[in-house]
PDB file of C-alpha atoms and ligand atoms in Angstrom:
ATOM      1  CA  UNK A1024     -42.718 -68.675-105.219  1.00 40.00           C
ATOM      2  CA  UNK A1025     -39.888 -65.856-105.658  1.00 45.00           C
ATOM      3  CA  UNK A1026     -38.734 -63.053-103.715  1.00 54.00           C
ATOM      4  CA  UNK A1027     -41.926 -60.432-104.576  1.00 61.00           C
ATOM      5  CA  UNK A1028     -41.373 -58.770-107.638  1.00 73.00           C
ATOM      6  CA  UNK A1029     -43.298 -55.230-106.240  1.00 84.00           C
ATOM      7  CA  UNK A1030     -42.287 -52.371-104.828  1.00 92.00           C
ATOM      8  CA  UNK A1031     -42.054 -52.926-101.056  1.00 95.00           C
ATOM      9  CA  UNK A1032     -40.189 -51.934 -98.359  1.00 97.00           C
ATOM     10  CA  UNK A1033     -37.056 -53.943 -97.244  1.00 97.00           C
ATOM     11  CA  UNK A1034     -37.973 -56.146 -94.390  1.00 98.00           C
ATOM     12  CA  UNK A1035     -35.521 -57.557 -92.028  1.00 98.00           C
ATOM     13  CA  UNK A1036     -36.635 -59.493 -89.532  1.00 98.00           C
ATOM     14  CA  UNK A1037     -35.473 -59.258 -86.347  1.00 98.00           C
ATOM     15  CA  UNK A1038     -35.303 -61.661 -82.960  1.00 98.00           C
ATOM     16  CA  UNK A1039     -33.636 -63.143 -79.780  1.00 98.00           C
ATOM     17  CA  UNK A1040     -34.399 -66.315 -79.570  1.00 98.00           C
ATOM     18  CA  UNK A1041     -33.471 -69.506 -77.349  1.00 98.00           C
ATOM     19  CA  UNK A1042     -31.562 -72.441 -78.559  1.00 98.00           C
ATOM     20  CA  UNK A1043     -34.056 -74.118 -79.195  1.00 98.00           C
ATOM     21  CA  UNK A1044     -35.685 -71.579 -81.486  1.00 98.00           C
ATOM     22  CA  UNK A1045     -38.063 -69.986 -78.744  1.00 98.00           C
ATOM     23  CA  UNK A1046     -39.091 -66.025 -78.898  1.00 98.00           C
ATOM     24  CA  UNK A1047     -40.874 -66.138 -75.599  1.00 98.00           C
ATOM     25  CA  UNK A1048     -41.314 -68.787 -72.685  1.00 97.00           C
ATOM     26  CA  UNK A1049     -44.707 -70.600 -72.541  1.00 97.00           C
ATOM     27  CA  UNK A1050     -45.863 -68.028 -69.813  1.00 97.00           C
ATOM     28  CA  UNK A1051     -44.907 -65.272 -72.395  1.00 96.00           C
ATOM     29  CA  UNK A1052     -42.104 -64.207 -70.581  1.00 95.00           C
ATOM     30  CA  UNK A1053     -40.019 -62.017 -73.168  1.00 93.00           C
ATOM     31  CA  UNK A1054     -36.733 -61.614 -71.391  1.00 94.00           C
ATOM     32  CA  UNK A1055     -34.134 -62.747 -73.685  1.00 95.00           C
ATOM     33  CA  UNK A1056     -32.037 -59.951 -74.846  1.00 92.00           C
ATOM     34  CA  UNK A1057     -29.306 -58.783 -72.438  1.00 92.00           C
ATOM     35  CA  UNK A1058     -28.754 -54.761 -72.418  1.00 93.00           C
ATOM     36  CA  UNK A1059     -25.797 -55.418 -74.873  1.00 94.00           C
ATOM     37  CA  UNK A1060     -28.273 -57.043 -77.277  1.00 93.00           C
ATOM     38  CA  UNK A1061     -30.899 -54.106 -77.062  1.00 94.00           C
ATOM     39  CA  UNK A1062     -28.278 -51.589 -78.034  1.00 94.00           C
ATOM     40  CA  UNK A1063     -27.590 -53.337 -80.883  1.00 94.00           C
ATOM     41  CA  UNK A1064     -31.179 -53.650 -82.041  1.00 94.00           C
ATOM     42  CA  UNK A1065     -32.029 -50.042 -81.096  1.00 95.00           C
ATOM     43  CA  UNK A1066     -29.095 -49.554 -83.262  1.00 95.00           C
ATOM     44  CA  UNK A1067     -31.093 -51.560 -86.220  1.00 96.00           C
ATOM     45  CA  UNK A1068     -34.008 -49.425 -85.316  1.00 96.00           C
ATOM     46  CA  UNK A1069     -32.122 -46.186 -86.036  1.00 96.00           C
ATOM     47  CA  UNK A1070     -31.300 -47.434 -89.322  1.00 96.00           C
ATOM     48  CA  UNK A1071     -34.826 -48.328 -90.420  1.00 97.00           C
ATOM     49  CA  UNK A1072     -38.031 -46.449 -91.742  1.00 98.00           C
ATOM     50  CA  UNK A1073     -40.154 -48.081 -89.503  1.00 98.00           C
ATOM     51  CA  UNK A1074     -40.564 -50.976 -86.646  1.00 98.00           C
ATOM     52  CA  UNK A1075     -43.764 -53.642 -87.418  1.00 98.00           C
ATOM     53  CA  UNK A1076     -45.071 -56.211 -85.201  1.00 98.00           C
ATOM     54  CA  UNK A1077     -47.943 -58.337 -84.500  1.00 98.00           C
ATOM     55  CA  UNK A1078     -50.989 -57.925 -82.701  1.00 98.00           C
ATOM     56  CA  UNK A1079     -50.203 -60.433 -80.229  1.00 98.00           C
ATOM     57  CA  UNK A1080     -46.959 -59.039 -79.176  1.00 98.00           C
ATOM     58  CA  UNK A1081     -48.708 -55.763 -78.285  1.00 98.00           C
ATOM     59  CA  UNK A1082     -51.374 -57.723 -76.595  1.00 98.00           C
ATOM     60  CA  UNK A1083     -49.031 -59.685 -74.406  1.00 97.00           C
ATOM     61  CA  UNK A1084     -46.080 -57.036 -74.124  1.00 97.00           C
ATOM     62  CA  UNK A1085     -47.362 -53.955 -74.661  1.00 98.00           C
ATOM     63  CA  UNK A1086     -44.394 -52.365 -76.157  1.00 97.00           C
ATOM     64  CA  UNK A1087     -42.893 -48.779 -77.177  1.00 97.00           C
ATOM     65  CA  UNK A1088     -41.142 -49.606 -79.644  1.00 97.00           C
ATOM     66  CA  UNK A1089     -38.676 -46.330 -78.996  1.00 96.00           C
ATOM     67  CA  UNK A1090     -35.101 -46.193 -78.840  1.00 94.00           C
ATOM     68  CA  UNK A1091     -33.444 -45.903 -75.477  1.00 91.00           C
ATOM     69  CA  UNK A1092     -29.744 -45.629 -76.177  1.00 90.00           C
ATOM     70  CA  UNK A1093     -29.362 -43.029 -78.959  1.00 92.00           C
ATOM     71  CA  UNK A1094     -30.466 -40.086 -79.910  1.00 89.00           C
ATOM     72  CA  UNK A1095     -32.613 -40.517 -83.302  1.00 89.00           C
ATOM     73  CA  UNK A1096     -35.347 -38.670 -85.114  1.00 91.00           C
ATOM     74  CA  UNK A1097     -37.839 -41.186 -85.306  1.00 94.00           C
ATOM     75  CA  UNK A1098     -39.613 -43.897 -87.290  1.00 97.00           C
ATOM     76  CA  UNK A1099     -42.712 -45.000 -87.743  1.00 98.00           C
ATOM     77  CA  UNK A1100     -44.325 -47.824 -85.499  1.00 98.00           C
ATOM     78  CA  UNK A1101     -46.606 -50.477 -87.517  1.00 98.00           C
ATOM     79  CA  UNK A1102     -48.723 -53.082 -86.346  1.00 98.00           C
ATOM     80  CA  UNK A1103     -50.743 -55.411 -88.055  1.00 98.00           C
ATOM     81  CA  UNK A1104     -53.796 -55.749 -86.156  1.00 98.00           C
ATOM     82  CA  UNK A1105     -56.960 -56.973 -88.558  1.00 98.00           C
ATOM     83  CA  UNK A1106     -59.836 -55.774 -86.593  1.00 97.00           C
ATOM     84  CA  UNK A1107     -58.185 -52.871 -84.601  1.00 97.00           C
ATOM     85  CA  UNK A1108     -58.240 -55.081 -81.214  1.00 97.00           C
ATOM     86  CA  UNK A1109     -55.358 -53.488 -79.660  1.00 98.00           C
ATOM     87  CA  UNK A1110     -56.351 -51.351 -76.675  1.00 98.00           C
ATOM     88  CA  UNK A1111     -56.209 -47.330 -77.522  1.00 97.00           C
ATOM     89  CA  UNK A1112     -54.275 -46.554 -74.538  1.00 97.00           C
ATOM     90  CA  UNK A1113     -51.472 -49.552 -75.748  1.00 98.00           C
ATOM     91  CA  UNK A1114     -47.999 -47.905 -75.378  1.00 98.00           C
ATOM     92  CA  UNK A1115     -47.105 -48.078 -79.036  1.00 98.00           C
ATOM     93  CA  UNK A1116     -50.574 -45.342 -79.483  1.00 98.00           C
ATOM     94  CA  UNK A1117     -49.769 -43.360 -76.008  1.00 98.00           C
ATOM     95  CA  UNK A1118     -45.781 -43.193 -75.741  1.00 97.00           C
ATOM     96  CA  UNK A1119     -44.215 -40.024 -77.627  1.00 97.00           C
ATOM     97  CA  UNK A1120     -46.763 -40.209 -80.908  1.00 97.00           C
ATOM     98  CA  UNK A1121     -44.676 -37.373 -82.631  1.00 96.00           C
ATOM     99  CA  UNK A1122     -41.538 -39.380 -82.869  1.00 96.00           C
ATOM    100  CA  UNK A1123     -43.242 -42.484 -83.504  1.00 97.00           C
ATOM    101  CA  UNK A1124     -45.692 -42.307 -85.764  1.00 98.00           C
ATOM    102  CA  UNK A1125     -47.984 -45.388 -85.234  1.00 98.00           C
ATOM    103  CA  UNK A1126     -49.557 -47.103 -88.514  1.00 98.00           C
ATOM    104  CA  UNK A1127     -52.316 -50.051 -87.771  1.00 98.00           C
ATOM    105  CA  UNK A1128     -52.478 -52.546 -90.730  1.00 98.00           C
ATOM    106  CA  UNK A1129     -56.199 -53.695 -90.831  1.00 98.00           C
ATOM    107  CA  UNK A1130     -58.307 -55.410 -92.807  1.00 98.00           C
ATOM    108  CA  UNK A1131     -61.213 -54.080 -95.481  1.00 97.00           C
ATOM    109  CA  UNK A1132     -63.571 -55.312 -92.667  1.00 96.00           C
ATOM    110  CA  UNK A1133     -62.526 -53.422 -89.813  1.00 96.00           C
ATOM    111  CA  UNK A1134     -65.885 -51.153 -87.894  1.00 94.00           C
ATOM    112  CA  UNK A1135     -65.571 -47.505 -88.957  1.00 95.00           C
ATOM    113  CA  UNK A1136     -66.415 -46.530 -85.665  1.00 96.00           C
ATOM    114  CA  UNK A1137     -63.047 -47.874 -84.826  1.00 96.00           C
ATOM    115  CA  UNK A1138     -61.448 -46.225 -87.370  1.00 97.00           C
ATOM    116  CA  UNK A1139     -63.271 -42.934 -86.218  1.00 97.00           C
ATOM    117  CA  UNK A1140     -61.625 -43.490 -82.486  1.00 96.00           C
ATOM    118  CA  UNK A1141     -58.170 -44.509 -83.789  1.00 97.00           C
ATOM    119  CA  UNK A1142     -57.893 -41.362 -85.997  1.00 96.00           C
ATOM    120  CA  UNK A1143     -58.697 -39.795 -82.884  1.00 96.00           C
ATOM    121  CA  UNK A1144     -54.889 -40.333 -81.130  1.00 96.00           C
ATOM    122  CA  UNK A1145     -53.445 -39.442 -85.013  1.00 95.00           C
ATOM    123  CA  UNK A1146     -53.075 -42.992 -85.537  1.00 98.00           C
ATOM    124  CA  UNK A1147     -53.117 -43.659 -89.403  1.00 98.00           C
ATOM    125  CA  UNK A1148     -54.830 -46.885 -90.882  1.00 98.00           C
ATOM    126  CA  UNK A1149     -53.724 -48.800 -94.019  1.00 98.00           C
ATOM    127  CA  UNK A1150     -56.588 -50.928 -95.263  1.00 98.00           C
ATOM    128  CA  UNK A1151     -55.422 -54.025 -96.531  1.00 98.00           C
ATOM    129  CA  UNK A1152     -57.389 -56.484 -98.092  1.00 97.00           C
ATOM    130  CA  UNK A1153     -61.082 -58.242 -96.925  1.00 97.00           C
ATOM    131  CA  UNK A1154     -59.592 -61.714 -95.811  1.00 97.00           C
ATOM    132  CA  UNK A1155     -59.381 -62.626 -92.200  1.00 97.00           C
ATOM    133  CA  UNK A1156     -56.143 -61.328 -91.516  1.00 98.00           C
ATOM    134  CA  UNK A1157     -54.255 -58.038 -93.269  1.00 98.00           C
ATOM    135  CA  UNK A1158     -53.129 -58.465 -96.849  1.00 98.00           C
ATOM    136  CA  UNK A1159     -49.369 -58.240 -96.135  1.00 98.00           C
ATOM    137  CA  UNK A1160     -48.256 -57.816-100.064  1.00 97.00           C
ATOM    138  CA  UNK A1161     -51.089 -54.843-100.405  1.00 97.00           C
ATOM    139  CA  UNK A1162     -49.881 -53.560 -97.197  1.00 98.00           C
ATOM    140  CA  UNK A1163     -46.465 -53.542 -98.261  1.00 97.00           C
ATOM    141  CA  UNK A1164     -47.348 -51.806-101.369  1.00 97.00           C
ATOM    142  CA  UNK A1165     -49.412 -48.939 -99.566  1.00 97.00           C
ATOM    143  CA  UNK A1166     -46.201 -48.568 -96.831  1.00 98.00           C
ATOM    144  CA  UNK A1167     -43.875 -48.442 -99.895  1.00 97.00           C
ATOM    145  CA  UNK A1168     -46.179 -45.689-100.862  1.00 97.00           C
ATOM    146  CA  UNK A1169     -45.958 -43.477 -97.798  1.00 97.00           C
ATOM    147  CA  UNK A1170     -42.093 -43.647 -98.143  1.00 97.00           C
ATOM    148  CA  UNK A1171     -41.491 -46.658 -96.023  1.00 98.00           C
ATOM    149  CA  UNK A1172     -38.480 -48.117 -97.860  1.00 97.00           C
ATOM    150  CA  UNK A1173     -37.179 -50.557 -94.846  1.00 98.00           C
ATOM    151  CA  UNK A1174     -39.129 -52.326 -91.672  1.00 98.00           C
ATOM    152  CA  UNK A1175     -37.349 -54.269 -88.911  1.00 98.00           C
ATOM    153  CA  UNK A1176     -40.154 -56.715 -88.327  1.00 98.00           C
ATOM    154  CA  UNK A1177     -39.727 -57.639 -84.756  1.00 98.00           C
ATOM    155  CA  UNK A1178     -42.201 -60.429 -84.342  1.00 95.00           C
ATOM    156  CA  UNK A1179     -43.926 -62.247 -82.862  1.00 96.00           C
ATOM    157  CA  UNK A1180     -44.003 -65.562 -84.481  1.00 98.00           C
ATOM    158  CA  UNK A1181     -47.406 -65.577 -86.000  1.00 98.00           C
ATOM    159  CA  UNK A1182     -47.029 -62.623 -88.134  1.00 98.00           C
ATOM    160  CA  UNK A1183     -43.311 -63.426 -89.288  1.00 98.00           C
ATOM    161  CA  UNK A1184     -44.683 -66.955 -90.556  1.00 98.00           C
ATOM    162  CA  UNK A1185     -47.022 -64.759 -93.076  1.00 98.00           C
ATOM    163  CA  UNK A1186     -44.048 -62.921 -94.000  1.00 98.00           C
ATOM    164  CA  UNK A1187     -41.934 -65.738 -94.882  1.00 98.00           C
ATOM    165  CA  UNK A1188     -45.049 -67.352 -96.347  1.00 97.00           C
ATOM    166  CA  UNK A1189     -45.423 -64.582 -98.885  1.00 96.00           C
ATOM    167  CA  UNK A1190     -41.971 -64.455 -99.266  1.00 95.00           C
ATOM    168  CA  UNK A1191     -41.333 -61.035 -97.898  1.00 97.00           C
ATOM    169  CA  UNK A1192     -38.538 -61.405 -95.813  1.00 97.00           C
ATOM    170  CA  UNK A1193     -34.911 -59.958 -97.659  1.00 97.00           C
ATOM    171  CA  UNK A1194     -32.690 -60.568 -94.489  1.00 98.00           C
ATOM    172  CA  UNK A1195     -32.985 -61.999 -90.974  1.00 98.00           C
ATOM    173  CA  UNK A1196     -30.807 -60.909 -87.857  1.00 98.00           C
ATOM    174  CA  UNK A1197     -30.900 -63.421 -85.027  1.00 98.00           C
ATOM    175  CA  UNK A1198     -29.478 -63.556 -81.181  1.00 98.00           C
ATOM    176  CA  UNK A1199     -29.441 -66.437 -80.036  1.00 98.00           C
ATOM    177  CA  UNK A1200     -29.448 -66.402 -76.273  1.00 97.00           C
ATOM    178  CA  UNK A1201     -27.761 -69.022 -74.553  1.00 97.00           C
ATOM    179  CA  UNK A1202     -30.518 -71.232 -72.498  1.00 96.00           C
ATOM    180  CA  UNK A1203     -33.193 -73.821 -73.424  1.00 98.00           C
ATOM    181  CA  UNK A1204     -36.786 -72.928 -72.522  1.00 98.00           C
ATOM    182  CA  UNK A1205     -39.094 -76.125 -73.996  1.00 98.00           C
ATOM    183  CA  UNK A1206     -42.883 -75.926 -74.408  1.00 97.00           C
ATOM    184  CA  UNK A1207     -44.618 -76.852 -76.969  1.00 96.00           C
ATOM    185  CA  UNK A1208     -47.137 -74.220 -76.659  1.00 96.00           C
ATOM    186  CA  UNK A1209     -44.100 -71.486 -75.849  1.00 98.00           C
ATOM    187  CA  UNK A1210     -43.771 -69.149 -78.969  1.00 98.00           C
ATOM    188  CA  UNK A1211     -41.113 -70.141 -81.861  1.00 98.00           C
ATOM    189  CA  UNK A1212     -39.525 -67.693 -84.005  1.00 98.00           C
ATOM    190  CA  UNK A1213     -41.499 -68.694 -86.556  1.00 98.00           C
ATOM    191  CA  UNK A1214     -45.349 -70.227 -86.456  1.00 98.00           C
ATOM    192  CA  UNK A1215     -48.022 -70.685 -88.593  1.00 97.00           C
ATOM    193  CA  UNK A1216     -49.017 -73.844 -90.777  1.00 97.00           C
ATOM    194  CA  UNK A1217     -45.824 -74.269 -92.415  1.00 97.00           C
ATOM    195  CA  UNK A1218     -44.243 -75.136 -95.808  1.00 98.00           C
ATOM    196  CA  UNK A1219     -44.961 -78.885 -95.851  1.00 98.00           C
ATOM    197  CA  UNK A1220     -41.248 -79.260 -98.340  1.00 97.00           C
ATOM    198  CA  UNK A1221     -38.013 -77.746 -97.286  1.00 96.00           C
ATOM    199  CA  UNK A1222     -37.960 -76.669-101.105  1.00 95.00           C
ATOM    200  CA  UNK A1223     -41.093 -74.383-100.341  1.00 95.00           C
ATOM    201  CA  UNK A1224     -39.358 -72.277 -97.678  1.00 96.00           C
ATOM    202  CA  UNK A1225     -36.944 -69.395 -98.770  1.00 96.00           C
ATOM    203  CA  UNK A1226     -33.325 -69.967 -98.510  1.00 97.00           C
ATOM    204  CA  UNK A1227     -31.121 -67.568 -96.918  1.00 98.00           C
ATOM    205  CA  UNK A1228     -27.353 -66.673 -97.180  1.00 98.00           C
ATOM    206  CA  UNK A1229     -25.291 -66.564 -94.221  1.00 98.00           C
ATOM    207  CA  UNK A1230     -23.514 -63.230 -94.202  1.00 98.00           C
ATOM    208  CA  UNK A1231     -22.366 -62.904 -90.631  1.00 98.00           C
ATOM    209  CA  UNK A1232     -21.450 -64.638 -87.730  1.00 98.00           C
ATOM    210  CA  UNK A1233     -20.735 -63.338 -84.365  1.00 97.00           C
ATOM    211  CA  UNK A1234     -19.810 -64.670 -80.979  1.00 97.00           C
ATOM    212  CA  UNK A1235     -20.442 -62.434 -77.456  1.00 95.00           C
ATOM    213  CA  UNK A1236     -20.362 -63.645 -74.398  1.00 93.00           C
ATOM    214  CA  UNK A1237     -21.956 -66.755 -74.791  1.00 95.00           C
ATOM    215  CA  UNK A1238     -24.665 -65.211 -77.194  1.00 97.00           C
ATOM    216  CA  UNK A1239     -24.389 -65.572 -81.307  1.00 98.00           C
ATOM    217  CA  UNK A1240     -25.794 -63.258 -83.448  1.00 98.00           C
ATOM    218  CA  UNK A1241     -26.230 -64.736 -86.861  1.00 98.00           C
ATOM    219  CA  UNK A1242     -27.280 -62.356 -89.967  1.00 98.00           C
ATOM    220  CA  UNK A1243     -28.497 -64.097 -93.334  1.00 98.00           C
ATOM    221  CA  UNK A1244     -29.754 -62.452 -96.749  1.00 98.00           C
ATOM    222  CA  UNK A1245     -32.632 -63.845 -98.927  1.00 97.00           C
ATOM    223  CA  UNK A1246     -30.704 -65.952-101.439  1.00 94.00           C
ATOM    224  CA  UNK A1247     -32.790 -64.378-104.256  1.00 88.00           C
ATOM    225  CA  UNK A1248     -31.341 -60.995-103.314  1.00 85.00           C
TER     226      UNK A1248
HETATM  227  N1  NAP B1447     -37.827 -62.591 -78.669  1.00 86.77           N
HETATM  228  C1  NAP B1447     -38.198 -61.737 -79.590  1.00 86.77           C
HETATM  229  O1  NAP B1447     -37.366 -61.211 -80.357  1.00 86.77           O
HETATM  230  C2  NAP B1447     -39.654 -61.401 -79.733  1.00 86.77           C
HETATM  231  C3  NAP B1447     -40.032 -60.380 -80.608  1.00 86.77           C
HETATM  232  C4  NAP B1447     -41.405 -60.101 -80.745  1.00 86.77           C
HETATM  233  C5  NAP B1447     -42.347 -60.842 -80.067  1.00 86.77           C
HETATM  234  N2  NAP B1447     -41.936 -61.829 -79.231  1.00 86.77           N
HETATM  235  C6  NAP B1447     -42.934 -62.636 -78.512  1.00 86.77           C
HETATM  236  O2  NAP B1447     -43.872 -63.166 -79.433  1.00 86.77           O
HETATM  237  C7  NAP B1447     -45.115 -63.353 -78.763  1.00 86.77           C
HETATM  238  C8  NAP B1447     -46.227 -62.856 -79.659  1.00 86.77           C
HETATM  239  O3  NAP B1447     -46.261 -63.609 -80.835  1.00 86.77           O
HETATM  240  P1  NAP B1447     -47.630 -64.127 -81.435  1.00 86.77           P
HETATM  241  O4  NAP B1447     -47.280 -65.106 -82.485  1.00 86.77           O
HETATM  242  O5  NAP B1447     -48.534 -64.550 -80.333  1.00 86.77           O
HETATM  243  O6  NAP B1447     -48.282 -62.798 -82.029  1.00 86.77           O
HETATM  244  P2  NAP B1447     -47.812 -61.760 -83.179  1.00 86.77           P
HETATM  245  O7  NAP B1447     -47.131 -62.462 -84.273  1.00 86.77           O
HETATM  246  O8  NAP B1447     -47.163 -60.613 -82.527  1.00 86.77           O
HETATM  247  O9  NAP B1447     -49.246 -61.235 -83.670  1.00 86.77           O
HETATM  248  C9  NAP B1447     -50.071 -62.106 -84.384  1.00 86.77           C
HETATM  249  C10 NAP B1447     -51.402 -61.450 -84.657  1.00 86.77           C
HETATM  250  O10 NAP B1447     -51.252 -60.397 -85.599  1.00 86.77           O
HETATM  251  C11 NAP B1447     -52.462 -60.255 -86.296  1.00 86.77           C
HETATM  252  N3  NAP B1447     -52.257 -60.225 -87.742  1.00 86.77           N
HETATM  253  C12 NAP B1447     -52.835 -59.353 -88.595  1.00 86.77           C
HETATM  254  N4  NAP B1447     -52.534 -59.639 -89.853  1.00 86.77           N
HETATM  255  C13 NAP B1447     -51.742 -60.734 -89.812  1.00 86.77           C
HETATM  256  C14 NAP B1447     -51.174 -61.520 -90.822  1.00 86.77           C
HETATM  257  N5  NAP B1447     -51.278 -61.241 -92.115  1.00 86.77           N
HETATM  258  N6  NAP B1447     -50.473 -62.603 -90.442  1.00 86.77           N
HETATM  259  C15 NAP B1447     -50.316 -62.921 -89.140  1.00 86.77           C
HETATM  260  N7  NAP B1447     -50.844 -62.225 -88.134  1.00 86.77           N
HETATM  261  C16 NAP B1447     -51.572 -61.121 -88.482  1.00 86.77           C
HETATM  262  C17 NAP B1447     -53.312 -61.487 -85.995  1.00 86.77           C
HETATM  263  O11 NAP B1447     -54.398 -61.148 -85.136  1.00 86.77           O
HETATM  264  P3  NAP B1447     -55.732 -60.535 -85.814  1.00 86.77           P
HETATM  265  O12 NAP B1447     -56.010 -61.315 -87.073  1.00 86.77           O
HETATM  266  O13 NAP B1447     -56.771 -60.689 -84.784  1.00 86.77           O
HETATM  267  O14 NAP B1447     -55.392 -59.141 -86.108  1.00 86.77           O
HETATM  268  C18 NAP B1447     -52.366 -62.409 -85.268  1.00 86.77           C
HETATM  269  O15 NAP B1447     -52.974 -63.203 -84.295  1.00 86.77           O
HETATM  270  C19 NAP B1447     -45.025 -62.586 -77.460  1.00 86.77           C
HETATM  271  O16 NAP B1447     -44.934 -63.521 -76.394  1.00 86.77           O
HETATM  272  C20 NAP B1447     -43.752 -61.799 -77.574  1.00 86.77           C
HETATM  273  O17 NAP B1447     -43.088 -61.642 -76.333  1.00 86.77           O
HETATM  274  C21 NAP B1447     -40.628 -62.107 -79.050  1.00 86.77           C
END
């Protein structure tokens, strides 16, 4: 499978992650980015259309998704979130709506009721798809639609394994934060079923390397691109 040939936003995907490849401990403890690695993602935010994560991150962290350390218009906040689980008074609905527009990606499923409530707090809904989870291609298509040209897709590991399964990633930006956490039920950068051949997976260029402190921040681009 190639690099999607529609028009979609360009998605870089965006993490701190152990050495040994963990996003979060086993408790779900988040903490891995130091202060100088936040400023350099809210930096990444500033440069983006919009900020996407999974429903399970909001679940378990219940982030703003803002930017602390510069000043910046605003982007849009998207979550992909099939049956409209997330709580309505989650941070990403409630924190400063008129800078950060939320979006929920659901499904074609999802109770209209919900919708109803959701509209509510000005929160818009993409409809994607009636399979279990969102459609990410016809989601992509619809945010390329609204003028959503680029998304830093900050996790967690569950939803970035569907975007590297339908090959939607263009570039990845790693920290990788000196300590080892373990646990085989602590969240990887990457989850899902995976490919079963290394052929399968998409291949990535190495474009940048960088050493800080003892942290490495690595930045590759889809080879395709
Ligand atoms: N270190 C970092 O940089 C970083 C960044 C972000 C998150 N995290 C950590 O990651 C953890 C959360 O990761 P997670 O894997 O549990 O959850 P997640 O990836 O944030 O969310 C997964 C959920 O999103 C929903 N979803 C909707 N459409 C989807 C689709 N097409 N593909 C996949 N998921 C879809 C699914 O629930 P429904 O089907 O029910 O909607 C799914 O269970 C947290 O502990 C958080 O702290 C770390």
């Amino acid at each position: 499978m190639f690099l999607r040939e529609i028009e979609k936003p360009y998605v870089i995907l965006s993490a701190a992650m152990t050495i040994d490849g963990k996003i979060a401990s086993r408790a779900g403890d988040p903490e891995i980015s130091d202060e100088k690695d936040w400023k350099e993602v809210h930096k990444l935010r500033t440069q983006v259309d919009a900020i996407m994560v999974g429903k399970g991150t909001i679940l378990k962290d219940d982030p703003k998704l803002h930017i602390k350390f510069y000043k910046h218009k605003g982007y849009y906040r998207i979550v992909a979130d099939s049956n409209l689980d997330i709580p309505i008074n989650s941070k990403v609905i409630q924190f400063q709506p008129e800078t950060y527009p939320t979006i929920i990606c659901t499904t074609e499923n999802v109770n209209e009721n919900k919708i109803k409530e959701f509209k509510t707090k000005n929160v818009k809904i993409i409809q994607a798809g009636k399979e279990k989870r969102v459609n990410l291609i016809k989601a992509m298509t619809q945010l390329y639609k609204l003028g959503i040209k680029s998304i830093l897709l900050e996790g967690g590991g569950t939803l970035n394994w569907s975007f590297i399964e339908c090959q939607l990633i263009d570039e990845v930006r790693l920290t990788i934060a000196p300590w080892i956490i373990g646990g085989k039920n602590a969240i990887s950068l990457v989850e899902g079923e995976g490919f079963e051949k290394m052929v399968q997976g998409p291949r990535f260029r190495l474009e940048e390397v960088r050493k800080r402190d003892n942290y490495v921040i690595l930045r590759y681009k889809n080879q395709r691109l």
